[in-house]
Amino acid sequence: QLVESGGGLVQPGGSLRLSCAASGSISSINTMGWYRQPPGKQRELVASMPSAGNTNYADSVKGRFAISRDNAKNTVYLQMNSLKPEDTAVYYCNADVRPYYSRNYFNYWGQGTQVTVSS
């Protein structure tokens, strides 16, 4: 289960920090990431972070957003700075999780959290 928090209403130029905690019978987590779905548009990747290796960002957020994770807490964060109205969207957490009872990884989505950037 992935539970997100930290969304809300912010003025242009402001900042927000999203959190997503994974819970359950977790053996390991590979890639964790954030996606967003603006009104009337398709869901798109914002940033992703594997357990080892380089992070990946959408061009539209490079230099403004930063993804990080706390593996001990099975939590991923998204620090969003210099927010713009076009960042308005529902933000979803995503993770590849291997439970204790399986050798396989399963892909999970959070319920989504609304981020609105408006004056």
mmCIF file with all atom_site columns, C-alpha atoms in Angstrom:
data_model
loop_
_atom_site.group_PDB
_atom_site.id
_atom_site.type_symbol
_atom_site.label_atom_id
_atom_site.label_alt_id
_atom_site.label_comp_id
_atom_site.label_asym_id
_atom_site.label_entity_id
_atom_site.label_seq_id
_atom_site.pdbx_PDB_ins_code
_atom_site.Cartn_x
_atom_site.Cartn_y
_atom_site.Cartn_z
_atom_site.occupancy
_atom_site.B_iso_or_equiv
_atom_site.pdbx_formal_charge
_atom_site.auth_seq_id
_atom_site.auth_comp_id
_atom_site.auth_asym_id
_atom_site.auth_atom_id
_atom_site.pdbx_PDB_model_num
ATOM 1   C CA . GLN A 1 1   ? 0.000  0.000   0.000   1.00 0.00 ? 1   GLN A CA 1
ATOM 2   C CA . LEU A 1 2   ? 1.254  3.474   -0.887  1.00 0.00 ? 2   LEU A CA 1
ATOM 3   C CA . VAL A 1 3   ? -0.031 6.465   1.051   1.00 0.00 ? 3   VAL A CA 1
ATOM 4   C CA . GLU A 1 4   ? 0.707  9.980   -0.162  1.00 0.00 ? 4   GLU A CA 1
ATOM 5   C CA . SER A 1 5   ? 0.564  13.244  1.730   1.00 0.00 ? 5   SER A CA 1
ATOM 6   C CA . GLY A 1 6   ? 1.602  16.856  1.324   1.00 0.00 ? 6   GLY A CA 1
ATOM 7   C CA . GLY A 1 7   ? -0.550 18.175  -1.496  1.00 0.00 ? 7   GLY A CA 1
ATOM 8   C CA . GLY A 1 8   ? -2.518 21.399  -1.343  1.00 0.00 ? 8   GLY A CA 1
ATOM 9   C CA . LEU A 1 9   ? -2.953 24.903  -2.685  1.00 0.00 ? 9   LEU A CA 1
ATOM 10  C CA . VAL A 1 10  ? 0.114  27.079  -3.192  1.00 0.00 ? 10  VAL A CA 1
ATOM 11  C CA . GLN A 1 11  ? 0.801  30.370  -4.932  1.00 0.00 ? 11  GLN A CA 1
ATOM 12  C CA . PRO A 1 12  ? 3.029  30.530  -8.015  1.00 0.00 ? 12  PRO A CA 1
ATOM 13  C CA . GLY A 1 13  ? 6.663  30.538  -6.979  1.00 0.00 ? 13  GLY A CA 1
ATOM 14  C CA . GLY A 1 14  ? 5.896  28.627  -3.810  1.00 0.00 ? 14  GLY A CA 1
ATOM 15  C CA . SER A 1 15  ? 7.030  25.223  -2.605  1.00 0.00 ? 15  SER A CA 1
ATOM 16  C CA . LEU A 1 16  ? 5.467  21.957  -1.516  1.00 0.00 ? 16  LEU A CA 1
ATOM 17  C CA . ARG A 1 17  ? 6.875  18.646  -0.348  1.00 0.00 ? 17  ARG A CA 1
ATOM 18  C CA . LEU A 1 18  ? 5.072  15.427  -1.140  1.00 0.00 ? 18  LEU A CA 1
ATOM 19  C CA . SER A 1 19  ? 5.649  12.213  0.788   1.00 0.00 ? 19  SER A CA 1
ATOM 20  C CA . CYS A 1 20  ? 4.734  8.635   -0.043  1.00 0.00 ? 20  CYS A CA 1
ATOM 21  C CA . ALA A 1 21  ? 5.120  5.784   2.420   1.00 0.00 ? 21  ALA A CA 1
ATOM 22  C CA . ALA A 1 22  ? 4.930  2.144   1.417   1.00 0.00 ? 22  ALA A CA 1
ATOM 23  C CA . SER A 1 23  ? 3.573  -0.314  3.948   1.00 0.00 ? 23  SER A CA 1
ATOM 24  C CA . GLY A 1 24  ? 2.875  -4.023  4.150   1.00 0.00 ? 24  GLY A CA 1
ATOM 25  C CA . SER A 1 25  ? 4.980  -7.177  3.912   1.00 0.00 ? 25  SER A CA 1
ATOM 26  C CA . ILE A 1 26  ? 7.823  -5.538  2.026   1.00 0.00 ? 26  ILE A CA 1
ATOM 27  C CA . SER A 1 27  ? 11.055 -7.330  1.314   1.00 0.00 ? 27  SER A CA 1
ATOM 28  C CA . SER A 1 28  ? 12.539 -4.750  -1.014  1.00 0.00 ? 28  SER A CA 1
ATOM 29  C CA . ILE A 1 29  ? 11.586 -1.810  -3.212  1.00 0.00 ? 29  ILE A CA 1
ATOM 30  C CA . ASN A 1 30  ? 13.198 -1.120  -6.553  1.00 0.00 ? 30  ASN A CA 1
ATOM 31  C CA . THR A 1 31  ? 12.166 2.029   -8.379  1.00 0.00 ? 31  THR A CA 1
ATOM 32  C CA . MET A 1 32  ? 10.022 4.633   -6.631  1.00 0.00 ? 32  MET A CA 1
ATOM 33  C CA . GLY A 1 33  ? 8.647  7.591   -8.477  1.00 0.00 ? 33  GLY A CA 1
ATOM 34  C CA . TRP A 1 34  ? 6.103  10.307  -8.937  1.00 0.00 ? 34  TRP A CA 1
ATOM 35  C CA . TYR A 1 35  ? 3.656  10.809  -11.783 1.00 0.00 ? 35  TYR A CA 1
ATOM 36  C CA . ARG A 1 36  ? 1.072  13.512  -12.327 1.00 0.00 ? 36  ARG A CA 1
ATOM 37  C CA . GLN A 1 37  ? -2.141 13.932  -14.254 1.00 0.00 ? 37  GLN A CA 1
ATOM 38  C CA . PRO A 1 38  ? -3.140 17.486  -15.131 1.00 0.00 ? 38  PRO A CA 1
ATOM 39  C CA . PRO A 1 39  ? -6.852 18.191  -15.751 1.00 0.00 ? 39  PRO A CA 1
ATOM 40  C CA . GLY A 1 40  ? -7.933 16.727  -19.074 1.00 0.00 ? 40  GLY A CA 1
ATOM 41  C CA . LYS A 1 41  ? -4.515 15.262  -19.818 1.00 0.00 ? 41  LYS A CA 1
ATOM 42  C CA . GLN A 1 42  ? -2.763 11.913  -19.559 1.00 0.00 ? 42  GLN A CA 1
ATOM 43  C CA . ARG A 1 43  ? -0.692 10.800  -16.632 1.00 0.00 ? 43  ARG A CA 1
ATOM 44  C CA . GLU A 1 44  ? 2.993  11.628  -17.063 1.00 0.00 ? 44  GLU A CA 1
ATOM 45  C CA . LEU A 1 45  ? 6.241  10.825  -15.299 1.00 0.00 ? 45  LEU A CA 1
ATOM 46  C CA . VAL A 1 46  ? 7.576  13.573  -13.049 1.00 0.00 ? 46  VAL A CA 1
ATOM 47  C CA . ALA A 1 47  ? 10.583 11.895  -11.456 1.00 0.00 ? 47  ALA A CA 1
ATOM 48  C CA . SER A 1 48  ? 11.806 8.417   -10.625 1.00 0.00 ? 48  SER A CA 1
ATOM 49  C CA . MET A 1 49  ? 14.550 7.018   -8.457  1.00 0.00 ? 49  MET A CA 1
ATOM 50  C CA . PRO A 1 50  ? 15.806 3.422   -8.540  1.00 0.00 ? 50  PRO A CA 1
ATOM 51  C CA . SER A 1 51  ? 17.218 1.734   -5.457  1.00 0.00 ? 51  SER A CA 1
ATOM 52  C CA . ALA A 1 52  ? 20.613 2.251   -7.046  1.00 0.00 ? 52  ALA A CA 1
ATOM 53  C CA . GLY A 1 53  ? 21.486 4.438   -9.981  1.00 0.00 ? 53  GLY A CA 1
ATOM 54  C CA . ASN A 1 54  ? 20.568 7.779   -11.442 1.00 0.00 ? 54  ASN A CA 1
ATOM 55  C CA . THR A 1 55  ? 17.366 9.682   -10.937 1.00 0.00 ? 55  THR A CA 1
ATOM 56  C CA . ASN A 1 56  ? 15.198 10.650  -13.878 1.00 0.00 ? 56  ASN A CA 1
ATOM 57  C CA . TYR A 1 57  ? 13.225 13.889  -14.272 1.00 0.00 ? 57  TYR A CA 1
ATOM 58  C CA . ALA A 1 58  ? 10.752 15.228  -16.771 1.00 0.00 ? 58  ALA A CA 1
ATOM 59  C CA . ASP A 1 59  ? 12.271 18.161  -18.655 1.00 0.00 ? 59  ASP A CA 1
ATOM 60  C CA . SER A 1 60  ? 9.521  20.439  -17.398 1.00 0.00 ? 60  SER A CA 1
ATOM 61  C CA . VAL A 1 61  ? 10.583 20.016  -13.746 1.00 0.00 ? 61  VAL A CA 1
ATOM 62  C CA . LYS A 1 62  ? 14.371 19.790  -14.002 1.00 0.00 ? 62  LYS A CA 1
ATOM 63  C CA . GLY A 1 63  ? 16.031 22.291  -11.700 1.00 0.00 ? 63  GLY A CA 1
ATOM 64  C CA . ARG A 1 64  ? 12.821 22.882  -9.730  1.00 0.00 ? 64  ARG A CA 1
ATOM 65  C CA . PHE A 1 65  ? 11.835 19.484  -8.338  1.00 0.00 ? 65  PHE A CA 1
ATOM 66  C CA . ALA A 1 66  ? 13.961 17.004  -6.407  1.00 0.00 ? 66  ALA A CA 1
ATOM 67  C CA . ILE A 1 67  ? 13.152 13.396  -5.628  1.00 0.00 ? 67  ILE A CA 1
ATOM 68  C CA . SER A 1 68  ? 14.652 11.597  -2.659  1.00 0.00 ? 68  SER A CA 1
ATOM 69  C CA . ARG A 1 69  ? 13.970 8.466   -0.652  1.00 0.00 ? 69  ARG A CA 1
ATOM 70  C CA . ASP A 1 70  ? 14.491 7.041   2.797   1.00 0.00 ? 70  ASP A CA 1
ATOM 71  C CA . ASN A 1 71  ? 14.921 3.315   2.307   1.00 0.00 ? 71  ASN A CA 1
ATOM 72  C CA . ALA A 1 72  ? 14.742 2.593   6.028   1.00 0.00 ? 72  ALA A CA 1
ATOM 73  C CA . LYS A 1 73  ? 11.258 4.122   6.072   1.00 0.00 ? 73  LYS A CA 1
ATOM 74  C CA . ASN A 1 74  ? 10.203 2.857   2.611   1.00 0.00 ? 74  ASN A CA 1
ATOM 75  C CA . THR A 1 75  ? 9.353  6.445   1.799   1.00 0.00 ? 75  THR A CA 1
ATOM 76  C CA . VAL A 1 76  ? 9.873  8.633   -1.249  1.00 0.00 ? 76  VAL A CA 1
ATOM 77  C CA . TYR A 1 77  ? 9.673  12.413  -1.286  1.00 0.00 ? 77  TYR A CA 1
ATOM 78  C CA . LEU A 1 78  ? 9.183  15.053  -3.948  1.00 0.00 ? 78  LEU A CA 1
ATOM 79  C CA . GLN A 1 79  ? 10.389 18.552  -3.108  1.00 0.00 ? 79  GLN A CA 1
ATOM 80  C CA . MET A 1 80  ? 8.724  20.988  -5.485  1.00 0.00 ? 80  MET A CA 1
ATOM 81  C CA . ASN A 1 81  ? 10.090 24.529  -5.708  1.00 0.00 ? 81  ASN A CA 1
ATOM 82  C CA . SER A 1 82  ? 9.304  27.478  -7.963  1.00 0.00 ? 82  SER A CA 1
ATOM 83  C CA . LEU A 1 83  ? 5.886  26.036  -8.650  1.00 0.00 ? 83  LEU A CA 1
ATOM 84  C CA . LYS A 1 84  ? 3.988  27.175  -11.718 1.00 0.00 ? 84  LYS A CA 1
ATOM 85  C CA . PRO A 1 85  ? 0.270  27.049  -12.547 1.00 0.00 ? 85  PRO A CA 1
ATOM 86  C CA . GLU A 1 86  ? 1.045  24.365  -15.134 1.00 0.00 ? 86  GLU A CA 1
ATOM 87  C CA . ASP A 1 87  ? 2.251  22.106  -12.301 1.00 0.00 ? 87  ASP A CA 1
ATOM 88  C CA . THR A 1 88  ? -1.369 21.828  -11.170 1.00 0.00 ? 88  THR A CA 1
ATOM 89  C CA . ALA A 1 89  ? -2.300 18.154  -11.241 1.00 0.00 ? 89  ALA A CA 1
ATOM 90  C CA . VAL A 1 90  ? -3.095 15.095  -9.201  1.00 0.00 ? 90  VAL A CA 1
ATOM 91  C CA . TYR A 1 91  ? 0.256  13.621  -8.177  1.00 0.00 ? 91  TYR A CA 1
ATOM 92  C CA . TYR A 1 92  ? 0.588  9.859   -7.836  1.00 0.00 ? 92  TYR A CA 1
ATOM 93  C CA . CYS A 1 93  ? 3.259  7.817   -6.141  1.00 0.00 ? 93  CYS A CA 1
ATOM 94  C CA . ASN A 1 94  ? 4.453  4.638   -7.847  1.00 0.00 ? 94  ASN A CA 1
ATOM 95  C CA . ALA A 1 95  ? 6.708  1.842   -6.647  1.00 0.00 ? 95  ALA A CA 1
ATOM 96  C CA . ASP A 1 96  ? 7.995  -1.587  -7.630  1.00 0.00 ? 96  ASP A CA 1
ATOM 97  C CA . VAL A 1 97  ? 7.687  -3.684  -4.482  1.00 0.00 ? 97  VAL A CA 1
ATOM 98  C CA . ARG A 1 98  ? 8.767  -7.230  -3.717  1.00 0.00 ? 98  ARG A CA 1
ATOM 99  C CA . PRO A 1 99  ? 6.806  -8.789  -0.856  1.00 0.00 ? 99  PRO A CA 1
ATOM 100 C CA . TYR A 1 100 ? 8.361  -11.330 1.482   1.00 0.00 ? 100 TYR A CA 1
ATOM 101 C CA . TYR A 1 101 ? 6.239  -14.126 0.021   1.00 0.00 ? 101 TYR A CA 1
ATOM 102 C CA . SER A 1 102 ? 7.323  -13.643 -3.589  1.00 0.00 ? 102 SER A CA 1
ATOM 103 C CA . ARG A 1 103 ? 10.420 -13.492 -5.786  1.00 0.00 ? 103 ARG A CA 1
ATOM 104 C CA . ASN A 1 104 ? 8.650  -11.060 -8.081  1.00 0.00 ? 104 ASN A CA 1
ATOM 105 C CA . TYR A 1 105 ? 8.221  -7.304  -7.988  1.00 0.00 ? 105 TYR A CA 1
ATOM 106 C CA . PHE A 1 106 ? 4.738  -5.842  -8.228  1.00 0.00 ? 106 PHE A CA 1
ATOM 107 C CA . ASN A 1 107 ? 3.888  -2.331  -9.328  1.00 0.00 ? 107 ASN A CA 1
ATOM 108 C CA . TYR A 1 108 ? 1.716  -0.234  -7.008  1.00 0.00 ? 108 TYR A CA 1
ATOM 109 C CA . TRP A 1 109 ? 0.062  3.182   -7.223  1.00 0.00 ? 109 TRP A CA 1
ATOM 110 C CA . GLY A 1 110 ? -0.924 5.567   -4.486  1.00 0.00 ? 110 GLY A CA 1
ATOM 111 C CA . GLN A 1 111 ? -4.377 7.133   -4.318  1.00 0.00 ? 111 GLN A CA 1
ATOM 112 C CA . GLY A 1 112 ? -3.157 10.518  -5.568  1.00 0.00 ? 112 GLY A CA 1
ATOM 113 C CA . THR A 1 113 ? -2.849 13.917  -3.953  1.00 0.00 ? 113 THR A CA 1
ATOM 114 C CA . GLN A 1 114 ? -4.031 17.194  -5.480  1.00 0.00 ? 114 GLN A CA 1
ATOM 115 C CA . VAL A 1 115 ? -1.551 19.990  -6.064  1.00 0.00 ? 115 VAL A CA 1
ATOM 116 C CA . THR A 1 116 ? -3.021 23.313  -7.153  1.00 0.00 ? 116 THR A CA 1
ATOM 117 C CA . VAL A 1 117 ? -0.827 26.267  -8.052  1.00 0.00 ? 117 VAL A CA 1
ATOM 118 C CA . SER A 1 118 ? -2.865 29.425  -8.227  1.00 0.00 ? 118 SER A CA 1
ATOM 119 C CA . SER A 1 119 ? -2.879 33.005  -7.011  1.00 0.00 ? 119 SER A CA 1
#
